Each structure stands twice: as structure tokens, then as C-alpha cells.
Amino acid sequence: MKKNILLPVDFSAHSNNAVNYAVDLALEKGYSLHLYHNYTSASAVFEEENGRNEANSSTFKADILIKNLAESIKLKHPSVELTTQCERGMITETLPELATPNRFDFVIMGTKGITNDDSQLIGSTTYVISKKAKIPVLAIPTEATFTPIDKVGLLSNFKEEEVQTVQDFVNIIGKDFELKLMHVHYDHSSENRIEDKLEVWKYKIKKYIGVTNIAIEVDSIQGDIEDLDTVPEVINEMIHEEKIKILLVTRSRKSFFERVFTRSVAKALFSHPLVPIFFTKA
């Protein structure tokens, strides 16, 4: 069965970049797209200079914008299957209700959105949605472009849920990539022991999922253990050096972020990601 991508949009440049990424991925994999928008004060009405009286119209500005966006995608890529939807409500409430496994396979959305004070900010809600959604969320940084996904990083803290994260990703993308098991720690003396544990993790992933091209990357935090700002810096450095295309993160109470480095680290990494981040909720 063809996989279906839920793609929230707010018509900003950041959102449009996520749309471009999603379209390219859909073209490569043969997936369908569902463009979704929640009306905001900015998208529900037309500018005064357009001379339209929206009080007497059932068509909102967003209805026109999403129709134009869909038509522009179809014009460039006639083979892409897509649908559109606009509705009222807060995106942090409506999107998780819509994003269910019986309707969609995963969500793609930008890590930033419109910055108007009176609009809903996709940038400030993507993190929340990644926690609430019942399906995986692929968050796209502002300057990210779709390239062949040949190298993927998994942030690991040796939790069983991480194996399911890899499985969820494989279900969407396939197995044709190199997987880097990435672990950040504070205790320099324990690096050999950590690498041994990651070797066990490699075996589990190979046995139960079938991903065979797996490597290990371990790094340590420099400085005081309380200096949590260094954690995302180390992770981003690993991403850069290893040329990671997508970072896999497991969202659960026992996850790498929630238990070891607290929510603040997840938010810090998420606010300035170098690559798309694939969130799952185990």
C-alpha cells in the first residue's frame, strides 16, 4: 500500500522548504502527500489592499494559498498524488489527532515557520507535535535539501525503544543506508565499555531489522557535567564529521533526551538542527 505523508504548511519560506523536501522524497519513494493548514489570523483573511470583503465570503486566504501550492506542485510534478485540507483549531491539538497510523505513515514539517506574533508558529510547535504524535515526525531544518539518504545517525542510550525507532525508519525509507550508532557520555574512562555495549546493539539491529551496514561513533562531553549546552554541540559536531543525512531520535520517558540530558537539551538541539530529525514515540 502506498505510504501517505502528512505535511502541515503555513506558507512561509521555512514551510515551503519542508514542502520541497517532502515532494522530493515522495517522488523518490512513490508516496502521496496531504497538505494540511490550520487557519490563523494571518491566513484567514486577505490583505485590505486586495479589496475583498471576507465577511461575506466562505473562502479564506489560506484556502486560496493551499490550492495554489497544490497546483504548483502538480504543475512541476504531475505524478505526485496529493490532497489538501484547511481547518480551524490549534495545530498542537488538531495535528496529533489527525496524525494516526490508520490515516498517515509519518509527518514532515519545518523546524521553523512564520514569525508574526499573531500567527501559529510551526517552529515553536514542531517539538510539541513530535511528543504528541502517534506516528513518526521528520523535522526539516530551514536550509535542508533532499539528497539520497545514504548515512543515518541513531542517538543511543541503550534503550530497547531505539530498536523500534530504527524499524520505524526502515519501514518508511528502506534499508539502503549506513547506520551510525551515536552515543555521547561524560565518563572518559568508560569509552571501551560503551563501545562493547554498542556492539551488542549492532547485533540486535542486524538480527531483528536486517540493517547490516552499521558503524559506531562515541564522543565525550568536555567540561562540567552541568553544562548541558555542550551536549547538542557535541552531537552536531558528530553529525558534521560523519556526514549524517538524518538523525534518529526516540521520544519516551527513558529516551536519550528525556532521562540523561533533560528536555532542555532536546530543545537546544532541535532549535538549530544541522540535518532533518526523525522522531518516534516508542
GROMACS .gro file of N, CA, C and O in nm, residues 9-12 37-70 84-88 114 116 118-119:
model
  188
    9VAL      N    1   0.149   2.294   0.663
    9VAL     CA    2   0.210   2.409   0.595
    9VAL      C    3   0.157   2.538   0.654
    9VAL      O    4   0.043   2.545   0.702
   10ASP      N    5   0.240   2.642   0.653
   10ASP     CA    6   0.194   2.776   0.692
   10ASP      C    7   0.230   2.881   0.586
   10ASP      O    8   0.215   3.000   0.610
   11PHE      N    9   0.281   2.833   0.469
   11PHE     CA   10   0.309   2.917   0.353
   11PHE      C   11   0.429   3.009   0.371
   11PHE      O   12   0.453   3.098   0.290
   12SER      N   13   0.506   2.990   0.478
   12SER     CA   14   0.629   3.067   0.496
   12SER      C   15   0.740   3.005   0.413
   12SER      O   16   0.727   2.893   0.361
   37HIS      N   17  -0.340   2.266   0.681
   37HIS     CA   18  -0.320   2.400   0.738
   37HIS      C   19  -0.429   2.432   0.840
   37HIS      O   20  -0.547   2.402   0.817
   38ASN      N   21  -0.388   2.491   0.951
   38ASN     CA   22  -0.483   2.547   1.048
   38ASN      C   23  -0.494   2.697   1.024
   38ASN      O   24  -0.393   2.768   1.017
   39TYR      N   25  -0.618   2.746   1.011
   39TYR     CA   26  -0.637   2.889   0.990
   39TYR      C   27  -0.577   2.969   1.105
   39TYR      O   28  -0.590   2.932   1.222
   40THR      N   29  -0.512   3.078   1.071
   40THR     CA   30  -0.461   3.173   1.170
   40THR      C   31  -0.515   3.310   1.135
   40THR      O   32  -0.577   3.330   1.030
   41SER      N   33  -0.489   3.407   1.222
   41SER     CA   34  -0.535   3.543   1.192
   41SER      C   35  -0.469   3.596   1.066
   41SER      O   36  -0.525   3.681   0.996
   42ALA      N   37  -0.350   3.545   1.034
   42ALA     CA   38  -0.280   3.590   0.914
   42ALA      C   39  -0.331   3.520   0.789
   42ALA      O   40  -0.332   3.578   0.680
   43SER      N   41  -0.375   3.394   0.802
   43SER     CA   42  -0.412   3.318   0.683
   43SER      C   43  -0.562   3.312   0.658
   43SER      O   44  -0.605   3.261   0.555
   44ALA      N   45  -0.642   3.363   0.751
   44ALA     CA   46  -0.787   3.352   0.735
   44ALA      C   47  -0.846   3.467   0.653
   44ALA      O   48  -0.955   3.455   0.599
   45VAL      N   49  -0.774   3.580   0.644
   45VAL     CA   50  -0.829   3.696   0.573
   45VAL      C   51  -0.729   3.746   0.470
   45VAL      O   52  -0.609   3.723   0.480
   46PHE      N   53  -0.781   3.817   0.371
   46PHE     CA   54  -0.699   3.878   0.269
   46PHE      C   55  -0.656   4.018   0.314
   46PHE      O   56  -0.721   4.081   0.397
   47GLU      N   57  -0.545   4.065   0.258
   47GLU     CA   58  -0.500   4.199   0.289
   47GLU      C   59  -0.602   4.301   0.240
   47GLU      O   60  -0.670   4.281   0.140
   48GLU      N   61  -0.612   4.413   0.310
   48GLU     CA   62  -0.712   4.514   0.277
   48GLU      C   63  -0.695   4.568   0.136
   48GLU      O   64  -0.792   4.600   0.068
   49GLU      N   65  -0.569   4.572   0.089
   49GLU     CA   66  -0.548   4.631  -0.042
   49GLU      C   67  -0.604   4.545  -0.155
   49GLU      O   68  -0.617   4.590  -0.267
   50ASN      N   69  -0.637   4.420  -0.124
   50ASN     CA   70  -0.696   4.336  -0.228
   50ASN      C   71  -0.841   4.372  -0.256
   50ASN      O   72  -0.900   4.326  -0.353
   51GLY      N   73  -0.901   4.451  -0.165
   51GLY     CA   74  -1.035   4.498  -0.188
   51GLY      C   75  -1.143   4.393  -0.175
   51GLY      O   76  -1.251   4.404  -0.232
   52ARG      N   77  -1.116   4.287  -0.097
   52ARG     CA   78  -1.214   4.180  -0.081
   52ARG      C   79  -1.283   4.195   0.053
   52ARG      O   80  -1.222   4.227   0.153
   53ASN      N   81  -1.410   4.167   0.057
   53ASN     CA   82  -1.485   4.169   0.182
   53ASN      C   83  -1.508   4.025   0.226
   53ASN      O   84  -1.601   3.958   0.183
   54GLU      N   85  -1.419   3.976   0.312
   54GLU     CA   86  -1.424   3.835   0.350
   54GLU      C   87  -1.537   3.803   0.447
   54GLU      O   88  -1.565   3.688   0.474
   55ALA      N   89  -1.600   3.907   0.501
   55ALA     CA   90  -1.711   3.881   0.592
   55ALA      C   91  -1.825   3.811   0.520
   55ALA      O   92  -1.904   3.738   0.579
   56ASN      N   93  -1.835   3.834   0.387
   56ASN     CA   94  -1.943   3.775   0.309
   56ASN      C   95  -1.895   3.659   0.222
   56ASN      O   96  -1.962   3.619   0.128
   57SER      N   97  -1.777   3.607   0.253
   57SER     CA   98  -1.720   3.501   0.172
   57SER      C   99  -1.691   3.379   0.258
   57SER      O  100  -1.651   3.392   0.373
   58SER      N  101  -1.714   3.260   0.201
   58SER     CA  102  -1.682   3.137   0.272
   58SER      C  103  -1.540   3.090   0.240
   58SER      O  104  -1.495   2.989   0.292
   59THR      N  105  -1.471   3.162   0.153
   59THR     CA  106  -1.335   3.128   0.115
   59THR      C  107  -1.236   3.214   0.190
   59THR      O  108  -1.242   3.337   0.186
   60PHE      N  109  -1.145   3.150   0.261
   60PHE     CA  110  -1.042   3.222   0.335
   60PHE      C  111  -0.915   3.230   0.251
   60PHE      O  112  -0.897   3.156   0.154
   61LYS      N  113  -0.827   3.319   0.293
   61LYS     CA  114  -0.700   3.336   0.223
   61LYS      C  115  -0.624   3.204   0.214
   61LYS      O  116  -0.568   3.169   0.109
   62ALA      N  117  -0.623   3.128   0.324
   62ALA     CA  118  -0.549   3.002   0.325
   62ALA      C  119  -0.604   2.902   0.224
   62ALA      O  120  -0.528   2.820   0.170
   63ASP      N  121  -0.735   2.906   0.199
   63ASP     CA  122  -0.794   2.815   0.101
   63ASP      C  123  -0.734   2.839  -0.038
   63ASP      O  124  -0.709   2.744  -0.113
   64ILE      N  125  -0.714   2.966  -0.070
   64ILE     CA  126  -0.655   3.001  -0.199
   64ILE      C  127  -0.507   2.963  -0.201
   64ILE      O  128  -0.457   2.906  -0.298
   65LEU      N  129  -0.438   2.993  -0.091
   65LEU     CA  130  -0.294   2.965  -0.085
   65LEU      C  131  -0.264   2.816  -0.096
   65LEU      O  132  -0.171   2.775  -0.166
   66ILE      N  133  -0.342   2.734  -0.026
   66ILE     CA  134  -0.314   2.590  -0.030
   66ILE      C  135  -0.352   2.531  -0.165
   66ILE      O  136  -0.286   2.438  -0.215
   67LYS      N  137  -0.456   2.586  -0.228
   67LYS     CA  138  -0.493   2.542  -0.363
   67LYS      C  139  -0.382   2.577  -0.462
   67LYS      O  140  -0.344   2.495  -0.546
   68ASN      N  141  -0.329   2.699  -0.450
   68ASN     CA  142  -0.221   2.741  -0.539
   68ASN      C  143  -0.095   2.658  -0.517
   68ASN      O  144  -0.024   2.623  -0.613
   69LEU      N  145  -0.067   2.626  -0.390
   69LEU     CA  146   0.050   2.545  -0.359
   69LEU      C  147   0.036   2.406  -0.420
   69LEU      O  148   0.131   2.354  -0.482
   70ALA      N  149  -0.081   2.346  -0.405
   70ALA     CA  150  -0.104   2.214  -0.462
   70ALA      C  151  -0.092   2.216  -0.614
   70ALA      O  152  -0.032   2.126  -0.675
   84THR      N  153  -0.553   1.818  -0.006
   84THR     CA  154  -0.537   1.937   0.078
   84THR      C  155  -0.647   1.944   0.183
   84THR      O  156  -0.755   1.887   0.166
   85GLN      N  157  -0.617   2.017   0.291
   85GLN     CA  158  -0.715   2.034   0.399
   85GLN      C  159  -0.682   2.158   0.478
   85GLN      O  160  -0.567   2.179   0.518
   86CYS      N  161  -0.781   2.242   0.503
   86CYS     CA  162  -0.770   2.356   0.594
   86CYS      C  163  -0.880   2.344   0.698
   86CYS      O  164  -0.994   2.309   0.665
   87GLU      N  165  -0.847   2.374   0.823
   87GLU     CA  166  -0.949   2.370   0.926
   87GLU      C  167  -0.912   2.462   1.041
   87GLU      O  168  -0.798   2.507   1.054
   88ARG      N  169  -1.010   2.489   1.125
   88ARG     CA  170  -0.988   2.573   1.242
   88ARG      C  171  -0.925   2.490   1.354
   88ARG      O  172  -0.936   2.368   1.356
  114ILE      N  173   0.629   3.085   1.022
  114ILE     CA  174   0.605   3.229   1.022
  114ILE      C  175   0.641   3.286   1.158
  114ILE      O  176   0.613   3.227   1.261
  116ASN      N  177   0.539   3.598   1.267
  116ASN     CA  178   0.446   3.700   1.313
  116ASN      C  179   0.394   3.666   1.452
  116ASN      O  180   0.365   3.551   1.481
  118ASP      N  181   0.111   3.721   1.576
  118ASP     CA  182  -0.028   3.679   1.580
  118ASP      C  183  -0.053   3.551   1.500
  118ASP      O  184  -0.165   3.518   1.467
  119SER      N  185   0.053   3.478   1.467
  119SER     CA  186   0.035   3.354   1.392
  119SER      C  187   0.076   3.236   1.477
  119SER      O  188   0.144   3.249   1.578
   0.00000   0.00000   0.00000
